[in-house]
Amino acid sequence: MIPLKRRKVVQTVLCDREASKFPDVVIYILERKMGSSRKAFLTRLGRSKGFLVEESYSSDVTHVVAENNSGEEVKAWLQNQTCGGKSSGSVNLLDISWYTESMGKGSPILIEDRHRLKVDLQSNTDSPTFAIESYACQRRTPLKHHNASLTEALELLAQNAEFTDNEGRSVAFRRAAAVLKTLPRAVRRLDDLKGLPCLGEHSLRVIKEILEDGVSSEVESTRQSEQYKAMKVLTGIFGVGTKTAERWFREGIRSLADLKTRGGRLNREQQAGLDYYDDLNRPVSKAEAHAIGQIVGEAVRAVLPGAEITLTGGFRRGKEVGHDVDFLITHPEEGKEEGLMPKIVSWLETKGLLLYQKTTRNSYLESKDGPVRPSHNMDRFERCFSIFKLKRTPEVCGTSNQSAGQNDVTEGSDVRQQEVQSEPSDWRAVRVDLVVSPYSQFAFALLGWTGSKLFERELRRWAGQEKSMSLSSHVLYDRAQNRYLRASSEEEIFALLGLEYIPPSQRNA
Ligand code: UTP
Ligand code: MN
């Protein structure tokens, strides 16, 4: 994206920037070896499809497209263009195939390796080692990546910023971490990060320290700080958000033991959170998620034949463990899903499978509510927050015990209350979220509930800032056209948003 400040200047120079459908992609087609008539033809074609294709090269250009030129030739040409000292490193040097494929698609396609002109990185001190799009929803973010120690550090600072009610700072750290997750290899020097988006001064400082010293003093002192440790324990209680935990912290509460001795009121949800604290802070394995899927599937089919259930959340993105298990339930005949949740819940309760549940009704009414604000995350489906009582069978618990060992919670083992769970039990508690969606909203619900949270946030930001649309887990609304855009698959939603389709396994931003 073009930074706001620069956009203003650019607008006065180029009036067609306003009309462009993709203002953050500024294309220059290299005439060299192509000829002027072909360049003119390609330029007209691009403009007719809403692309911004510049007549001459300037510092605003983000994509240089060439045909029959080697990467080295284009790089040499680029270095001869003096354009206000802007590093040519932030420009994408692309083969014509990227351009023609984008024309075919009607929107700028995701840049793949095969589109890039190969330049010798060794001799190229000016170019960034990697070129990365600025919104996480424009990029592929795999689960396993090459910069775990850096992202873990940045995410700890993000979480601490959340704990201290600084959402802006938290999102900035998360965006920085997400950029590092997309990189094709480990960052070794600060120079590797030249030209990358979303890396603010603070994040770069932390990264630099870790690259040089192995650790960041800020991260380590945060990790050890009284507030961070207490907030981590307290927000680890199901039903306790940052606000409540902060209040307790100010009242001097540091641990679960403090909380218990203080007495005082806990709501039903928080009490359940405290009762099953250890279990709920132990990662849920994939095997456990599938076992729960079997049970919920059985419940759903028993109470409404033809209803469909889909595993969403982190497990749909390919995660091996999760903090909970998320399911989306629908029925192909619109309307059949109404009132389904209470039936599922009572089926489960009769079988003694629920330790806790709270069901909220569907409160979404398009005619009444209209499009949601883009940053609004809460959806209004019929929903059940529950704690499952999952029987430990040999297949299920093998993996779960392993993960418990890796991720032990130090605090609170005293709290796994003897009266709640007596002898080494043959079951464990698992957080499960059930959501029922009308069929017509299913694709939006699926996209919204697959995550990751940052990916979702970036999708909504992209929709709002780049497309004048509002995206929620219910609908997509086009503010310019004043209408809802329907979709029956995630692929369609990405297309409506002018984005390359990113599969769930690559949404781990
Ligand atoms: P989770 O919090 O369950 O995260 O939300 P996760 O990605 O599955 O990771 P775990 O569970 O920590 O392993 C799943 C998705 O559901 C959306 C979130 O935005 C996220 O994308 N969600 C969650 C909502 O849309 N609304 C909610 O109230 C809660
Ligand atoms: Mn989840």
Coordinates of C-alpha atoms in Angstrom, one line a residue, residues 93-352:
L93 CA 11.0 -6.9 -11.1
L94 CA 8.5 -9.2 -13.0
D95 CA 8.3 -11.2 -16.1
I96 CA 5.4 -10.4 -18.5
S97 CA 3.7 -13.6 -17.4
W98 CA 2.7 -11.9 -14.1
Y99 CA 1.1 -9.1 -16.1
T100 CA -0.8 -11.2 -18.6
E101 CA -2.0 -13.6 -15.8
S102 CA -3.2 -10.6 -13.8
M103 CA -5.0 -9.3 -16.9
G104 CA -6.7 -12.7 -17.3
K105 CA -7.8 -12.6 -13.7
G106 CA -8.9 -9.0 -13.7
S107 CA -6.8 -8.2 -10.6
P108 CA -3.2 -8.3 -9.6
I109 CA -2.3 -11.9 -8.8
L110 CA -0.1 -13.0 -6.0
I111 CA 3.6 -12.8 -7.1
E112 CA 5.1 -16.2 -7.2
D113 CA 8.8 -17.1 -7.6
R114 CA 8.3 -18.0 -11.3
H115 CA 7.1 -14.4 -12.0
R116 CA 10.2 -12.8 -10.6
L117 CA 13.2 -11.9 -12.8
K118 CA 16.2 -13.6 -11.3
V119 CA 18.9 -11.2 -10.0
D120 CA 22.1 -12.1 -8.4
L121 CA 21.5 -11.3 -4.7
Q122 CA 25.2 -11.3 -3.9
S123 CA 25.9 -8.3 -6.1
N124 CA 22.7 -6.6 -5.3
T125 CA 23.2 -4.8 -2.0
D126 CA 20.3 -2.5 -2.7
S127 CA 17.5 -5.0 -3.2
P128 CA 15.6 -6.5 -0.4
T129 CA 16.2 -10.2 -0.1
F130 CA 12.4 -10.8 0.0
A131 CA 9.5 -8.9 -1.4
I132 CA 6.3 -9.1 0.7
E133 CA 2.8 -7.8 0.2
S134 CA 1.7 -5.5 3.1
Y135 CA -1.6 -7.1 4.1
A136 CA -1.4 -10.5 5.7
C137 CA -4.5 -11.6 3.6
Q138 CA -2.5 -11.0 0.4
R139 CA 0.2 -13.4 1.4
R140 CA 0.6 -17.1 2.2
T141 CA 1.6 -17.7 5.8
P142 CA 2.4 -21.4 6.5
L143 CA 2.1 -22.9 10.0
K144 CA 5.8 -23.9 10.1
H145 CA 8.2 -21.2 9.2
H146 CA 11.8 -20.2 9.6
N147 CA 11.8 -17.4 12.2
A148 CA 10.2 -18.9 15.3
S149 CA 12.5 -17.3 17.9
L150 CA 11.9 -13.9 16.4
T151 CA 8.1 -14.3 16.1
E152 CA 7.8 -15.8 19.6
A153 CA 9.5 -12.7 21.0
L154 CA 7.4 -10.2 19.0
E155 CA 4.2 -12.1 20.0
L156 CA 5.1 -12.0 23.6
L157 CA 5.4 -8.2 23.3
A158 CA 2.1 -8.2 21.5
Q159 CA 0.4 -10.1 24.2
N160 CA 1.9 -7.8 26.9
A161 CA 0.6 -4.8 25.0
E162 CA -2.8 -6.4 25.1
F163 CA -2.5 -6.9 28.8
T164 CA -1.7 -3.2 29.2
D165 CA -4.6 -2.2 27.0
N166 CA -2.5 -1.0 24.1
E167 CA -4.2 -2.5 21.2
G168 CA -2.5 -0.4 18.5
R169 CA 0.9 -1.5 19.7
S170 CA -0.2 -5.1 20.0
V171 CA -1.4 -5.3 16.4
A172 CA 1.8 -3.6 15.2
F173 CA 3.9 -6.4 16.9
R174 CA 1.6 -9.1 15.5
R175 CA 1.8 -7.7 12.0
A176 CA 5.6 -7.6 12.3
A177 CA 5.6 -11.2 13.4
A178 CA 3.3 -12.2 10.6
V179 CA 5.7 -10.7 8.0
L180 CA 8.6 -12.8 9.4
K181 CA 6.4 -16.0 9.2
T182 CA 6.0 -15.6 5.4
L183 CA 9.7 -15.3 4.7
P184 CA 11.1 -18.3 2.8
R185 CA 14.2 -18.6 5.1
A186 CA 15.6 -17.5 8.4
V187 CA 16.5 -13.9 8.9
R188 CA 20.3 -13.6 9.6
R189 CA 21.1 -10.0 9.3
L190 CA 19.0 -6.9 9.7
D191 CA 19.8 -6.1 6.0
D192 CA 17.6 -9.1 5.1
L193 CA 14.6 -7.1 6.2
K194 CA 15.2 -4.1 3.9
G195 CA 12.1 -2.9 2.2
L196 CA 9.7 -5.2 4.0
P197 CA 6.4 -3.9 5.2
C198 CA 5.0 -3.7 8.7
L199 CA 8.4 -3.7 10.5
G200 CA 8.3 -0.6 12.7
E201 CA 11.2 0.9 14.6
H202 CA 10.3 -0.9 17.8
S203 CA 10.0 -4.4 16.2
L204 CA 13.3 -3.8 14.3
R205 CA 15.1 -2.9 17.5
V206 CA 13.9 -6.2 19.1
I207 CA 14.9 -8.2 16.1
K208 CA 18.3 -6.6 15.9
E209 CA 19.0 -7.4 19.5
I210 CA 18.0 -11.0 19.1
L211 CA 20.1 -11.4 15.9
E212 CA 23.1 -9.9 17.7
D213 CA 22.8 -11.2 21.3
G214 CA 20.5 -14.2 20.9
V215 CA 17.9 -12.6 23.2
S216 CA 16.1 -9.3 23.6
S217 CA 16.4 -7.6 27.0
E218 CA 13.0 -6.1 26.7
V219 CA 11.4 -9.4 25.9
E220 CA 13.2 -11.2 28.7
S221 CA 12.3 -8.5 31.3
T222 CA 8.7 -8.5 30.2
R223 CA 8.6 -12.3 30.4
Q224 CA 9.8 -12.0 34.0
S225 CA 7.7 -9.1 35.0
E226 CA 5.1 -9.4 37.8
Q227 CA 2.4 -8.0 35.7
Y228 CA 3.0 -10.1 32.6
K229 CA 3.1 -13.3 34.7
A230 CA 0.0 -12.5 36.7
M231 CA -2.0 -11.4 33.6
K232 CA -0.9 -14.6 31.8
V233 CA -2.3 -16.7 34.7
L234 CA -5.5 -14.7 35.2
T235 CA -6.4 -14.4 31.5
G236 CA -5.8 -18.1 31.3
I237 CA -9.0 -18.6 33.2
F238 CA -11.9 -19.3 30.8
G239 CA -14.3 -16.4 31.1
V240 CA -11.7 -13.9 32.3
G241 CA -10.7 -11.2 29.8
T242 CA -8.1 -8.5 30.0
K243 CA -10.3 -6.0 31.7
T244 CA -11.2 -8.3 34.6
A245 CA -7.7 -9.6 35.0
E246 CA -6.3 -6.0 35.0
R247 CA -8.8 -5.1 37.8
W248 CA -7.8 -8.1 39.8
F249 CA -4.1 -7.3 39.3
R250 CA -4.7 -3.8 40.6
E251 CA -6.4 -5.3 43.6
G252 CA -3.2 -7.2 44.3
I253 CA -4.2 -10.6 42.9
R254 CA -1.3 -12.4 41.3
S255 CA -2.2 -16.0 41.3
L256 CA -5.0 -18.5 41.3
A257 CA -4.3 -19.0 45.0
D258 CA -4.7 -15.3 45.6
L259 CA -8.0 -15.4 43.7
K260 CA -9.3 -18.2 45.8
T261 CA -8.4 -16.8 49.2
R262 CA -9.8 -13.4 48.2
G263 CA -13.2 -15.1 47.9
G264 CA -15.5 -12.7 46.1
R265 CA -17.8 -13.3 43.3
L266 CA -17.0 -15.2 40.2
N267 CA -19.6 -15.7 37.5
R268 CA -20.6 -19.2 36.4
E269 CA -18.2 -19.2 33.4
Q270 CA -15.2 -18.0 35.5
Q271 CA -16.0 -20.6 38.2
A272 CA -15.9 -23.3 35.5
G273 CA -12.7 -21.8 34.2
L274 CA -11.2 -22.1 37.6
D275 CA -12.5 -25.6 38.2
Y276 CA -10.9 -26.9 35.0
Y277 CA -8.0 -24.6 34.9
D278 CA -5.3 -27.2 34.3
D279 CA -7.1 -29.1 31.7
L280 CA -8.1 -26.0 29.8
N281 CA -4.5 -24.7 29.8
R282 CA -3.2 -28.0 28.4
P283 CA -3.2 -28.0 24.6
V284 CA -5.9 -29.9 22.8
S285 CA -4.4 -32.4 20.4
K286 CA -5.7 -33.1 16.9
A287 CA -6.8 -36.6 18.0
E288 CA -8.9 -35.1 20.7
A289 CA -10.3 -32.5 18.3
H290 CA -11.3 -35.4 16.0
A291 CA -12.8 -37.4 18.8
I292 CA -15.0 -34.4 19.8
G293 CA -15.9 -33.9 16.1
Q294 CA -17.2 -37.5 16.1
I295 CA -19.4 -36.8 19.1
V296 CA -20.7 -33.5 17.9
G297 CA -21.3 -35.0 14.5
E298 CA -23.4 -37.8 16.0
A299 CA -25.4 -35.2 18.1
V300 CA -26.0 -33.0 15.1
R301 CA -27.2 -35.9 12.9
A302 CA -29.4 -37.3 15.6
V303 CA -31.3 -34.0 16.2
L304 CA -31.4 -32.8 12.5
P305 CA -30.7 -35.3 9.7
G306 CA -28.9 -33.6 6.8
A307 CA -27.2 -31.1 9.0
E308 CA -23.5 -30.6 8.3
I309 CA -20.6 -30.0 10.6
T310 CA -17.2 -28.5 9.8
L311 CA -14.1 -28.3 11.9
T312 CA -12.9 -24.7 11.8
G313 CA -10.4 -22.6 13.8
G314 CA -6.7 -23.5 14.1
F315 CA -7.3 -27.2 13.4
R316 CA -8.7 -26.3 9.9
R317 CA -5.5 -24.4 9.3
G318 CA -3.5 -27.5 10.1
K319 CA -2.5 -26.9 13.6
E320 CA -1.4 -29.9 15.6
V321 CA -2.7 -28.5 18.9
G322 CA -5.2 -25.8 19.9
H323 CA -6.6 -24.0 22.9
D324 CA -10.1 -25.1 22.0
V325 CA -12.0 -26.9 19.2
D326 CA -14.3 -24.8 16.9
F327 CA -17.2 -26.2 14.9
L328 CA -19.5 -24.7 12.4
I329 CA -22.9 -26.3 11.8
T330 CA -25.4 -25.6 9.0
H331 CA -28.2 -27.3 7.0
P332 CA -28.5 -27.0 3.2
E333 CA -32.2 -26.0 3.6
E334 CA -32.2 -22.5 4.8
G335 CA -34.3 -22.1 8.0
K336 CA -33.9 -25.7 9.1
E337 CA -31.0 -24.6 11.3
E338 CA -33.1 -22.3 13.4
G339 CA -33.3 -23.4 17.0
L340 CA -30.8 -26.2 16.3
M341 CA -28.4 -25.4 19.1
P342 CA -30.6 -26.1 22.1
K343 CA -31.4 -29.5 20.6
I344 CA -27.7 -30.3 20.2
V345 CA -26.9 -29.1 23.7
S346 CA -29.6 -31.2 25.3
W347 CA -28.6 -34.3 23.4
L348 CA -25.0 -33.8 24.7
E349 CA -26.2 -33.0 28.2
T350 CA -28.4 -36.1 28.4
K351 CA -25.3 -38.1 27.6
G352 CA -23.4 -36.3 30.4

